[in-house]
Coordinates of C-alpha atoms in Angstrom, one line a residue:
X1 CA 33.2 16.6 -82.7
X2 CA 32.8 12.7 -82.5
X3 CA 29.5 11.0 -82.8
X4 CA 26.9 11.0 -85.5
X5 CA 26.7 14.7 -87.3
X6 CA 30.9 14.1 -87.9
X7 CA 30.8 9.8 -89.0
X8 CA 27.4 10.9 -91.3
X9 CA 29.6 12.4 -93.7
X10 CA 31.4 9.0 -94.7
X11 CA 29.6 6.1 -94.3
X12 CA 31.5 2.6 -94.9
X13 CA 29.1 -0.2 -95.7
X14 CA 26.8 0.0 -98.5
X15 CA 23.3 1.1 -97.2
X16 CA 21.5 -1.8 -98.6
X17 CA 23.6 -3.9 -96.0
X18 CA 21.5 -2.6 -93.5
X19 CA 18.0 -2.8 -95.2
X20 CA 17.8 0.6 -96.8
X21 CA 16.8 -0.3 -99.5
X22 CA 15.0 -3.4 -98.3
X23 CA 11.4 -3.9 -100.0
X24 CA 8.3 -4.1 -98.0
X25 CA 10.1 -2.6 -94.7
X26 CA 8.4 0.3 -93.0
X27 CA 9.8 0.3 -89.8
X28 CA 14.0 0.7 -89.6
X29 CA 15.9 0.0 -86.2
X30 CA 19.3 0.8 -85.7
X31 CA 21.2 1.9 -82.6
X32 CA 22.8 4.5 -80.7
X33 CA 24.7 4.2 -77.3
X34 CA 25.7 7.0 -74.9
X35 CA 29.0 9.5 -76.0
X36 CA 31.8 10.6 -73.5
X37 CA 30.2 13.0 -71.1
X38 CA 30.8 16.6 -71.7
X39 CA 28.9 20.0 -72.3
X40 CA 27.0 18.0 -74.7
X41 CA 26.8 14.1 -74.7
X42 CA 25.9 13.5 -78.6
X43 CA 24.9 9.6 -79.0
X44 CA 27.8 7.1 -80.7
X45 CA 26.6 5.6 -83.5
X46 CA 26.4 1.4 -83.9
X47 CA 26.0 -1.2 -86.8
X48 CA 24.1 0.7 -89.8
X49 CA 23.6 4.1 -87.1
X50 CA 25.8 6.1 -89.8
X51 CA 24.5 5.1 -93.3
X52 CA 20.6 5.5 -92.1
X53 CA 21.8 9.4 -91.3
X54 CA 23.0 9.7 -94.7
X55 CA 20.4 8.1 -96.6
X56 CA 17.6 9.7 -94.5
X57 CA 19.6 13.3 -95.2
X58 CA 19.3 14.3 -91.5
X59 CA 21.9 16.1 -88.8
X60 CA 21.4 12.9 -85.9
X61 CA 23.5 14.5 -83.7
X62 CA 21.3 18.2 -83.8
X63 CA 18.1 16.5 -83.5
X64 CA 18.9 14.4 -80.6
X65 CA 20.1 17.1 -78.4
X66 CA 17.0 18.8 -79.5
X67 CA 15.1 16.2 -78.4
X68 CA 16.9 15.4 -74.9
X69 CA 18.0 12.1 -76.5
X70 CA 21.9 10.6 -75.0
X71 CA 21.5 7.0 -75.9
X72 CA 20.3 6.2 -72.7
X73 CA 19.1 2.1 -72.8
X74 CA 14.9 2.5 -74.2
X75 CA 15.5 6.3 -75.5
X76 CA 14.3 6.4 -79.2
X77 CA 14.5 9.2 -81.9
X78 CA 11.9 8.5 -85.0
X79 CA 12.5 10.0 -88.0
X80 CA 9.9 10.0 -90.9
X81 CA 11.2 9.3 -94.2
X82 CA 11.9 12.6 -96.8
X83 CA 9.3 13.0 -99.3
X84 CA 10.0 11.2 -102.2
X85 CA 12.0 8.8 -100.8
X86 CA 9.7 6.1 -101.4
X87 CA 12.3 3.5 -101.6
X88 CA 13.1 4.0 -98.2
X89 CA 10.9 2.7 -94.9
X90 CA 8.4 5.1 -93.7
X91 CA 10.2 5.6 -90.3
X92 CA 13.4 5.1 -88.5
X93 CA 14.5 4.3 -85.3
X94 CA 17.4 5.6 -83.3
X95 CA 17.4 3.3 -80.1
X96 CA 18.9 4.2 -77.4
X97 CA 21.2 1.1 -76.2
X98 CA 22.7 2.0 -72.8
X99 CA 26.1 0.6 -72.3
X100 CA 25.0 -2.9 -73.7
X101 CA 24.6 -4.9 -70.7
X102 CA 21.6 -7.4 -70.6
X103 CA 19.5 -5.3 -68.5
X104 CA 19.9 -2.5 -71.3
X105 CA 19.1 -4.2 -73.6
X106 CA 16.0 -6.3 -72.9
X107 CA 14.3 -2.5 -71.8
X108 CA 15.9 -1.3 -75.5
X109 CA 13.9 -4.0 -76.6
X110 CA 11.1 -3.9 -74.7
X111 CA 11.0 0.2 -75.7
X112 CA 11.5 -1.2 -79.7
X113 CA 8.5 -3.0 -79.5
X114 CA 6.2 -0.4 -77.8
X115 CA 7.5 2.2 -80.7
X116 CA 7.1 -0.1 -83.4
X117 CA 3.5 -1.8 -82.2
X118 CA 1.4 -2.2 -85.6
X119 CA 4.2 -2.3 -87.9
X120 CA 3.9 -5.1 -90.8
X121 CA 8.0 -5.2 -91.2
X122 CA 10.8 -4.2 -89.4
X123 CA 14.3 -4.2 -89.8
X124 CA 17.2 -4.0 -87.8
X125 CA 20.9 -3.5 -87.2
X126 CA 20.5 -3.5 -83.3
X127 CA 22.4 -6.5 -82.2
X128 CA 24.6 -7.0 -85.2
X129 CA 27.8 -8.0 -84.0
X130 CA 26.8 -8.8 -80.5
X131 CA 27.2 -11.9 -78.6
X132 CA 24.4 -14.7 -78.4
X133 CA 23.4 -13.8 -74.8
X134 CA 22.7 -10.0 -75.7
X135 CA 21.2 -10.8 -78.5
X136 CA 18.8 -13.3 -76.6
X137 CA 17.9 -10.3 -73.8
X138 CA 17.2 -7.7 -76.6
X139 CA 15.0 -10.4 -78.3
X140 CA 13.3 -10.9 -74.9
X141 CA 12.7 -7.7 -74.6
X142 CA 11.3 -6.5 -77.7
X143 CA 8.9 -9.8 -77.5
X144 CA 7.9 -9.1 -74.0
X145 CA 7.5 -5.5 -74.4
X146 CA 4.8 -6.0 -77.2
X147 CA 2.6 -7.8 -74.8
X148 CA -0.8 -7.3 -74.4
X149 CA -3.3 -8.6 -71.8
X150 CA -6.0 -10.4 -73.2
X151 CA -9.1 -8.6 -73.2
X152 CA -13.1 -10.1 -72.6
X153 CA -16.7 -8.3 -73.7
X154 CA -17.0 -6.7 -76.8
X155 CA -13.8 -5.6 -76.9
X156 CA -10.7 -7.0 -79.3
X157 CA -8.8 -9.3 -77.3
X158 CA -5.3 -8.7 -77.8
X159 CA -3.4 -10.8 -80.2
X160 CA 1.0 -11.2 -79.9
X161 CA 2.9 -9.2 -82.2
X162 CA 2.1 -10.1 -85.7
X163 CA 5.0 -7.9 -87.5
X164 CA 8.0 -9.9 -90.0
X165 CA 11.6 -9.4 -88.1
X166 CA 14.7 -8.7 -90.3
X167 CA 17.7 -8.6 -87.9
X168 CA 20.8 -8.7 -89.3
X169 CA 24.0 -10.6 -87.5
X170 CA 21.2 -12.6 -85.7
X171 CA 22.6 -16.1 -83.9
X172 CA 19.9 -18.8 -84.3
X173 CA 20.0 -20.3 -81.3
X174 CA 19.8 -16.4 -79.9
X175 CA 16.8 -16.4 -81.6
X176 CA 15.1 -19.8 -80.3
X177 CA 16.1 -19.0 -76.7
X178 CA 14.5 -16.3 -76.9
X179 CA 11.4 -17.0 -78.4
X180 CA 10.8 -19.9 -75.5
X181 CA 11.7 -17.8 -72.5
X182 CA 9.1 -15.6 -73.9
X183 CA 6.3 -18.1 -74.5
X184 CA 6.7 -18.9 -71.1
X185 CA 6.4 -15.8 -69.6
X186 CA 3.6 -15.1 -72.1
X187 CA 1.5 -18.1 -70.6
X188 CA 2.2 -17.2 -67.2
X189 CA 0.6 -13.3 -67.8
X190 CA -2.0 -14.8 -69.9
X191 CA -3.3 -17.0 -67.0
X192 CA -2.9 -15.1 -64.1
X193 CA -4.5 -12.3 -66.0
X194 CA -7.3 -13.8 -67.1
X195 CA -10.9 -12.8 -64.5
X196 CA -11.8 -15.1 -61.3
X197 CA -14.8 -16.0 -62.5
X198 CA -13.3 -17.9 -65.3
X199 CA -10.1 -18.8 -63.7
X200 CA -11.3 -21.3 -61.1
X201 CA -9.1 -23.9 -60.2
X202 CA -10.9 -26.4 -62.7
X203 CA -10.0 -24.4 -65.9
X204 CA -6.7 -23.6 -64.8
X205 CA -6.0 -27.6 -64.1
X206 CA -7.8 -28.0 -68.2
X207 CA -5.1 -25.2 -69.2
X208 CA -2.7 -28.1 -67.7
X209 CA -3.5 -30.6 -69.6
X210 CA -4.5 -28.4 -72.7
X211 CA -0.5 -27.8 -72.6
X212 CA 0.6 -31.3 -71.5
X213 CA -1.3 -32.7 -74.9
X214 CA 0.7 -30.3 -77.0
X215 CA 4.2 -31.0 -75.4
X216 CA 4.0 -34.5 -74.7
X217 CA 4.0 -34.5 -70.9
X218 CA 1.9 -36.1 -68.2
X219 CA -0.6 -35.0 -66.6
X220 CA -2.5 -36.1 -63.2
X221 CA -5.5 -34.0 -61.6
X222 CA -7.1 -34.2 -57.9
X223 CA -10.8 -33.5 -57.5
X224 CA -11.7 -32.8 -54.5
X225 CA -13.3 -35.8 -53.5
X226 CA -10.0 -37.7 -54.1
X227 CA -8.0 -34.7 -52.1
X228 CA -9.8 -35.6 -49.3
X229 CA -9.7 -39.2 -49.8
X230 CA -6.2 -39.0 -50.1
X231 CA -5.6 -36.6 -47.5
X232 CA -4.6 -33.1 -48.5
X233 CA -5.9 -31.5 -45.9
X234 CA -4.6 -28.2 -46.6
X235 CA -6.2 -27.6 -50.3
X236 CA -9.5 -29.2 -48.6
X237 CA -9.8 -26.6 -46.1
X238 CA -8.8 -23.4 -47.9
X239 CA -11.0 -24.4 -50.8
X240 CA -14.0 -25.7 -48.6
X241 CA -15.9 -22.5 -48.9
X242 CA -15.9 -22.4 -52.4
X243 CA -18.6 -23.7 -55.2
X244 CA -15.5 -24.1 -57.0
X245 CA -13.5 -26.9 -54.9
X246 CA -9.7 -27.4 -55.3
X247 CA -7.3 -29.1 -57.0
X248 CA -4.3 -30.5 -57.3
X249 CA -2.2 -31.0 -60.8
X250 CA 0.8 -32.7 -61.6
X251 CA 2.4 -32.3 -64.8
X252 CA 5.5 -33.9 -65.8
X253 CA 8.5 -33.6 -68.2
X254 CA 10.4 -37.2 -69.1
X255 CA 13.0 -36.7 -71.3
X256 CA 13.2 -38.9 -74.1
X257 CA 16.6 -40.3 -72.9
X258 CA 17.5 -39.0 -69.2
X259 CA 21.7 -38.3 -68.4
X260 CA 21.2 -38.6 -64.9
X261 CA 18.4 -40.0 -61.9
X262 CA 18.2 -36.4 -61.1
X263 CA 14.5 -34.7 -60.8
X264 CA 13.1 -31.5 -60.0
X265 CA 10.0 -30.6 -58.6
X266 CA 8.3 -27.3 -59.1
X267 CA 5.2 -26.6 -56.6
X268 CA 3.4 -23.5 -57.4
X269 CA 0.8 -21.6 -55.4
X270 CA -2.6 -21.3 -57.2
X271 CA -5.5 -19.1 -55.1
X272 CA -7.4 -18.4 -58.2
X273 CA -8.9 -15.8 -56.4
X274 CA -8.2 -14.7 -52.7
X275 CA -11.4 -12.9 -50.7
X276 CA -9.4 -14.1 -47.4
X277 CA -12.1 -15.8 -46.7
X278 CA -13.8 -15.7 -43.3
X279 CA -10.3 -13.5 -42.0
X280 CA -11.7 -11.2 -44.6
X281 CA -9.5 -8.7 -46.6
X282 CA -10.5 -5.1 -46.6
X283 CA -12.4 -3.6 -50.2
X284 CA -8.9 -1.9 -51.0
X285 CA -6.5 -5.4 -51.4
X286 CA -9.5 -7.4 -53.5
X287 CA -9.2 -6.4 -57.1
X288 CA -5.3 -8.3 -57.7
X289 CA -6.5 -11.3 -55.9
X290 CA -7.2 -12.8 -59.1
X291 CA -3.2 -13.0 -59.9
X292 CA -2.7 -14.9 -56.3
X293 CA -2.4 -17.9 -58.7
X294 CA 0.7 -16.1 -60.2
X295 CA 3.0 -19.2 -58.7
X296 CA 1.1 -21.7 -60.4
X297 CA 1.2 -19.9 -63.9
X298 CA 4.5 -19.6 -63.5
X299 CA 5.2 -23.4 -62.4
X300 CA 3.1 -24.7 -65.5
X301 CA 5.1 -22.1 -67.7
X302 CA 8.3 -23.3 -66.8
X303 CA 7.7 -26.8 -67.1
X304 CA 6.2 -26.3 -70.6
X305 CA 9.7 -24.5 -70.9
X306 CA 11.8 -27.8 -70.1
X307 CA 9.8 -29.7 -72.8
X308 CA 10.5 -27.2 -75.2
X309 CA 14.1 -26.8 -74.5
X310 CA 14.7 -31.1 -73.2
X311 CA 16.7 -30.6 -70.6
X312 CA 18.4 -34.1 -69.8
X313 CA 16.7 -34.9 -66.4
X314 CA 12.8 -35.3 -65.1
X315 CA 10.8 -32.1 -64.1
X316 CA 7.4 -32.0 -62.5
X317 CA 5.2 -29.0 -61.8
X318 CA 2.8 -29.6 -58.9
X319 CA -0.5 -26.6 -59.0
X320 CA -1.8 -26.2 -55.7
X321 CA -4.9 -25.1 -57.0
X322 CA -8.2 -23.5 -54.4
X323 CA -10.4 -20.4 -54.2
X324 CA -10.8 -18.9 -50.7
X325 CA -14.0 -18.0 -50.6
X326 CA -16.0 -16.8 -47.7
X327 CA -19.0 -19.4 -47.3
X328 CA -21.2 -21.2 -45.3
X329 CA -18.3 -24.3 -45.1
X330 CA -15.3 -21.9 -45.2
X331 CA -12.6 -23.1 -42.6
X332 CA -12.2 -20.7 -39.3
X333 CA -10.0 -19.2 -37.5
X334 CA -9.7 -21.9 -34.5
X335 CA -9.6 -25.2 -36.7
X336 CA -7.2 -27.8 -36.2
X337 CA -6.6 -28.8 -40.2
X338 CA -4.6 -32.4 -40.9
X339 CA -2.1 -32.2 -43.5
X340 CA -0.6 -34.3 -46.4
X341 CA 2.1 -36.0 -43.9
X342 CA 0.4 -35.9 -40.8
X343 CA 1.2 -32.5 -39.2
X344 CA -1.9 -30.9 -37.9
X345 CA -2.2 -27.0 -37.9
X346 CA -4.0 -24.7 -36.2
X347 CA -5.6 -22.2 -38.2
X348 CA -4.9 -18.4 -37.0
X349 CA -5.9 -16.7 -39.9
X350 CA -7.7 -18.0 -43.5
X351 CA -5.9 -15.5 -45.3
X352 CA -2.9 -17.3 -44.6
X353 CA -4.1 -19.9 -46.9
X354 CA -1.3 -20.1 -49.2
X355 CA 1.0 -22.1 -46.7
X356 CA -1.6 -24.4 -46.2
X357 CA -1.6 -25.2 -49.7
X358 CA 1.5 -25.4 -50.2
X359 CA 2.0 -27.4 -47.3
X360 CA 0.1 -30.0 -48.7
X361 CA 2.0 -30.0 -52.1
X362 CA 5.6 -29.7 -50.7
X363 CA 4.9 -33.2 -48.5
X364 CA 3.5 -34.6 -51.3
X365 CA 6.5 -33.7 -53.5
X366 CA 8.9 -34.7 -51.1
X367 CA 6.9 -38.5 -50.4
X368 CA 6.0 -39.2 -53.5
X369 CA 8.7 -38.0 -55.7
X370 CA 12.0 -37.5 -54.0
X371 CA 13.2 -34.8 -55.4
X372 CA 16.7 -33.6 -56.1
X373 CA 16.0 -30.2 -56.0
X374 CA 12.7 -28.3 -54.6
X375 CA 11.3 -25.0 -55.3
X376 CA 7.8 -23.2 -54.5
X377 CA 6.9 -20.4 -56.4
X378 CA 4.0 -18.5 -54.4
X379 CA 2.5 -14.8 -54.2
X380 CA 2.9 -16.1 -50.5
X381 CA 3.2 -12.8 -48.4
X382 CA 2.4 -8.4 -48.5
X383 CA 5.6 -8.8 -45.5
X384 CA 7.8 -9.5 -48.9
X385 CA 6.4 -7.0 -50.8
X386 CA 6.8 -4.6 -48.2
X387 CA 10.3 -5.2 -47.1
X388 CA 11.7 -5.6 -51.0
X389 CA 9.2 -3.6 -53.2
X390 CA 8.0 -4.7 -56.9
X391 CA 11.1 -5.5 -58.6
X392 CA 12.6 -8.3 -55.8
X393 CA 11.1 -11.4 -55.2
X394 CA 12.8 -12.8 -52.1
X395 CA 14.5 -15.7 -51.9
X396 CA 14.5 -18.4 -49.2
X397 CA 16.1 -21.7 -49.2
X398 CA 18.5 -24.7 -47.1
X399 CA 21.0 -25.6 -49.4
X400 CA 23.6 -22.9 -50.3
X401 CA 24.8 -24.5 -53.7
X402 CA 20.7 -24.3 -54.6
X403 CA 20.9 -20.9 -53.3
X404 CA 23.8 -20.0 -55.7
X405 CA 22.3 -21.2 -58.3
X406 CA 18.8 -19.4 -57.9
X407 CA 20.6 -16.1 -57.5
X408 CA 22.8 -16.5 -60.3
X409 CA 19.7 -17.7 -62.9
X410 CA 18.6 -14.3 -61.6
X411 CA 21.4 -12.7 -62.8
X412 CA 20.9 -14.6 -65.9
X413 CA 17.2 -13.6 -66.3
X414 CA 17.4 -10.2 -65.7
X415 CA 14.4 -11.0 -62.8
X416 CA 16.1 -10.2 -59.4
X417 CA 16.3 -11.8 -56.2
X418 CA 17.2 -10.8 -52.3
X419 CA 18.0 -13.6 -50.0
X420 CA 16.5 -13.1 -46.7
X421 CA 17.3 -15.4 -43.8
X422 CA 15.5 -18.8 -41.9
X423 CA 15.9 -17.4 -38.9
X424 CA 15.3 -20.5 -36.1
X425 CA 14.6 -18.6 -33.5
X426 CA 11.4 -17.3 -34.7
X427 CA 10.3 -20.9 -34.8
X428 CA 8.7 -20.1 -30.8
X429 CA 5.9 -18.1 -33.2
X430 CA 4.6 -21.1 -34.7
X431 CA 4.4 -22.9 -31.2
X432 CA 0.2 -24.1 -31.0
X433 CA -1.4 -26.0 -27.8
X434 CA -3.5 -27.3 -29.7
X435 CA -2.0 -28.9 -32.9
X436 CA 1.6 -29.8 -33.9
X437 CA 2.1 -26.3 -35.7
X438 CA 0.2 -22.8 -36.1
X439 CA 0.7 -21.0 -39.2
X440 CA 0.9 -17.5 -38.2
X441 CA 2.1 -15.7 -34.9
X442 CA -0.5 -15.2 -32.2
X443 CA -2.6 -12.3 -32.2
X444 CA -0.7 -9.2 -30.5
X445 CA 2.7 -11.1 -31.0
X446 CA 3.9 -8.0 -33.5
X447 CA 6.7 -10.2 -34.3
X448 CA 7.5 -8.8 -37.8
X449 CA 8.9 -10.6 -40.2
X450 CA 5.7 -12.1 -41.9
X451 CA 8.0 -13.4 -45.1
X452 CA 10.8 -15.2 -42.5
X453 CA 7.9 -16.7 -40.8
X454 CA 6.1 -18.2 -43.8
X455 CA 8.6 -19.6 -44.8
X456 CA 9.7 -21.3 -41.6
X457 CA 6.3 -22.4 -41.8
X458 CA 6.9 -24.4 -45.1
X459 CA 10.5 -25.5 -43.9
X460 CA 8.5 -27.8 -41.9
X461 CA 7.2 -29.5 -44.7
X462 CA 10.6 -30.3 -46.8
X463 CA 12.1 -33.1 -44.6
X464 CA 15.4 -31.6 -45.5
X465 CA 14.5 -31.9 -49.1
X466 CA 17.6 -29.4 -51.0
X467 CA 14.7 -26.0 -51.5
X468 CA 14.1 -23.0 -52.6
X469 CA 10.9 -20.8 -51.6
X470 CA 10.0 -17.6 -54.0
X471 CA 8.1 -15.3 -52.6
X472 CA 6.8 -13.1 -55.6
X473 CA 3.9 -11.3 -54.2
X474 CA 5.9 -8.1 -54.8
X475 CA 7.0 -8.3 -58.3
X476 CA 3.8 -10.4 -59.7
X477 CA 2.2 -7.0 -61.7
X478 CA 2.9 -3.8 -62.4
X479 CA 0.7 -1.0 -62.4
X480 CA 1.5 0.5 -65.9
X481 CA 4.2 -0.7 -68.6
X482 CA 7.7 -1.1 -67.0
X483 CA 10.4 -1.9 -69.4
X484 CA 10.1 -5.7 -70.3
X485 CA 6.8 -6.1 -68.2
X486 CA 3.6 -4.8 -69.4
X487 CA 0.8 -3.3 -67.4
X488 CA -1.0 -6.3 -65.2
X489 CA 0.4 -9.4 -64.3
X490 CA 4.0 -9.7 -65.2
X491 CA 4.8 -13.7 -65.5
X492 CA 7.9 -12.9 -62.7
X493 CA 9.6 -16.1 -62.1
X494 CA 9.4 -17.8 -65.8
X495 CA 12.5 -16.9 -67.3
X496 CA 14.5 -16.9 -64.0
X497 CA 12.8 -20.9 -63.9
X498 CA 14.3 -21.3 -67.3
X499 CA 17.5 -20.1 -66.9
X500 CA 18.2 -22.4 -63.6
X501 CA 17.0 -24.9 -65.7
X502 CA 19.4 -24.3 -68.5
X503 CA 22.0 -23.8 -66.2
X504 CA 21.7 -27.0 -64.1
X505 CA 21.0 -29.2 -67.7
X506 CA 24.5 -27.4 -68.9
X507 CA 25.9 -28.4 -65.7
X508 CA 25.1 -32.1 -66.1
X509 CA 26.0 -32.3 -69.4
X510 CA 29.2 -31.1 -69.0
X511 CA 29.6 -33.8 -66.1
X512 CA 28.4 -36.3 -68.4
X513 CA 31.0 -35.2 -71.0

């Protein structure tokens, strides 16, 4: 028989190699993957799999087919110490590793973190050996996995993982990677977790500049006197009905010494909380309108991100920040609203009030700072969600090498992507006698294709500008933990922002070179 019971019997590396012995640890990790299928599919051992069976006296290979256990990526076997052993850590882990890929092993990780959440020390053999990428997904993983939502009242708010790591073979720079994809993602739940009523598009422009003062960036903020001054019309009317007007934030990364003129400009959608306003939504879609600031969380997430990791060219998050709020001053159904460059919509529906927001911040970007590269991030439409589900965001965009690269930082990310098509000739839909533009299709059209037309809405906004437009509203929470994401909001877009970042700074380097 191959697998564990047979390879217990002579171990080949001293157990202390693999924290054994190791004081103060009470949690050990190591790793199993899936045998060769058969009658019965006993795991195959990895790094330090073999000497924890020996020292811990126990037939692997019985209990896991006892238990159901094959290896499977997130599968774990604990095993409590044997009395008397008190040399050894309390428990051990046998995680399940999949075949190894980076999807595998960010939900190993993420399932590590869940089983070992409370532990003071742990231990592990899991990645020895592997390259600096898997290493960098398991350590994702495991740090998004032990997520918890901050929590208000008299309740304990949640605090981050507080346990010492040991992991042997560990790559440093596996390790730092890591550590500030997961930050990211971190701030992006954190904020687009945290109540309405706290939320408002004030505090989340002070969060701005809370994390501009600790990274050294810049930081500019709109009231809404000077939006209207200035003439965003878009994040004037969408936030009119509110007692908490708009905003706008821009927040900037300079590298200390740029390698190119390049910039890239990050606009993020930020409802802070989305009633529908006087188009009202029904009782049923309410309660998650607090996350329809997801994009902007995101945005201010990755740019933090860019600081921390100095990638050799200028990026600049933009926060289209509003609440749309049914009030006495809400905009209606019927108005003709003036935008940043001039283009005058007419308003079909005020729960459409992401465009009109982002309207405003895409001219802006594309006036103002000329941007290399573009990219909105926005909870924009339920058409997405409904055509792709909760794990895809979909992905619109003019430029195919931009295109290539957003799908391949996916990849990267482990945060998927599906490409839907600008289709022209549904531009007829946005025709208005009234104003230069209507944001949705008449009443009765029943055209379809609510994410296509959104985003032919903000095409008209670029000027040709190279962009990208995410529409997340599918994969922004989750309903209960799902491997790397934990229950609530789930920070979707960070580390795919992060690893296009990483990729284009590698890019220009290597050009540089």
């Amino acid at each position: 028989m191959t697998g564990l019971a047979s390879l217990a019997e002579r171990p080949e590396t001293p157990a202390e190699n693999y924290g054994l012995r190791a004081e103060g640890v009470d949690v050990l990790a190591v790793a199993i993957a899936p045998g060769p299928p058969g009658d019965r599919q006993v795991p195959e051992p990895r790094r330090g799999a073999v000497e924890a069976a020996v020292s811990y006296g126990i037939d692997v290979a019985a209990r896991a087919e006892a238990a159901g256990i094959t290896g499977k990526a997130g599968e774990h076997l604990v095993v409590e110490a044997p009395r008397g052993s008190d040399d050894l850590p309390g428990k051990l882990i046998y995680l399940g590793v999949g075949d190894e890929s980076h999807q595998s092993l960010r939900r190993a990780g993420a399932s590590l973190a869940r089983a070992t959440f409370g532990a003071r020390k742990i231990r592990m053999s899991v990645i020895d050996s592997l390259t600096s990428q898997a290493q960098q997904a398991f350590l994702e993983g495991f740090f998004l996995g032990g997520y918890r939502a901050p929590r208000t009242g008299k309740q304990k708010p949640a605090e981050p993982m507080a346990a010492e790591m040991e992991v042997t073979g560990l790559l440093p720079q596996a390790l730092e990677l890591a550590e500030t994809s997961a930050r990211a993602a971190w701030l992006a739940r954190d904020l687009t977790n945290t109540p309405p009523d706290t939320a408002t598009s004030e505090w989340m422009a002070a969060q701005a500049a809370e994390v501009a003062s600790s990274r050294g960036l810049g930081v500019e903020v709109w009231d809404p006197q000077r939006l209207r001054a200035e003439g965003f019309g878009g994040l004037s009317a969408v936030g009119s009905g509110s007692a908490n007007g708009p905003r706008l934030v821009r927040i900037t990364y300079r590298p200390a010494t740029a390698a190119t003129d390049q910039n890239v400009v990050l606009v993020g959608k930020g409802i802070t909380f989305d009633s529908g306003g006087i188009s009202l939504k029904p009782r049923e879609s309410m309660p998650a309108m607090k996350m329809d600031m997801a994009g902007s969380a995101v945005v201010l997430a990755a740019v933090q991100a860019a600081a921390e990791l100095q990638v050799p060219f200028e990026v600049t998050g933009l926060l289209a920040l509003a609440e749309n709020a049914l009030g006495g001053s809400s905009y209606r159904p019927g108005d003709i609203v003036r935008t940043y460059n001039g283009t005058t919509v007419e308003i079909g529906n005020t729960d459409a009030e992401g465009r009109m927001v982002l309207a405003d911040a895409l001219a802006y970007a594309v006036k103002k700072l000329s941007p290399s590269a573009l990219i909105d991030v926005a909870t924009l439409t339920g058409a997405a969600a409904l055509g792709l589900g909760k794990r895809h965001a979909a992905l619109f965009g003019n430029d195919p090498q931009l295109l290539s690269a957003l799908e391949a930082a996916a990849s990267s990310s482990g945060e998927p992507l599906w490409q839907l098509p600008l289709v022209p000739e549904y531009d007829f839909l946005l025709e208005s006698t009234s104003a230069d533009l209507a944001h949705v299709a008449p009443v009765g059209a029943k055209a379809g294709g609510g994410a296509i037309l959104a985003a032919l809405f903000l095409e008209k906004f670029v000027d040709g500008t190279p962009w990208i437009h995410l529409d997340i509203a599918g994969p922004m929470e989750v309903p209960a933990d799902t491997h790397e994401y934990s229950k609530g909001a789930t920070g979707f877009g960070a580390r795919l922002l992060i690893a296009f970042l990483r990729a284009r700074a590698a890019r220009l380097r290597s050009q540089a070179a």
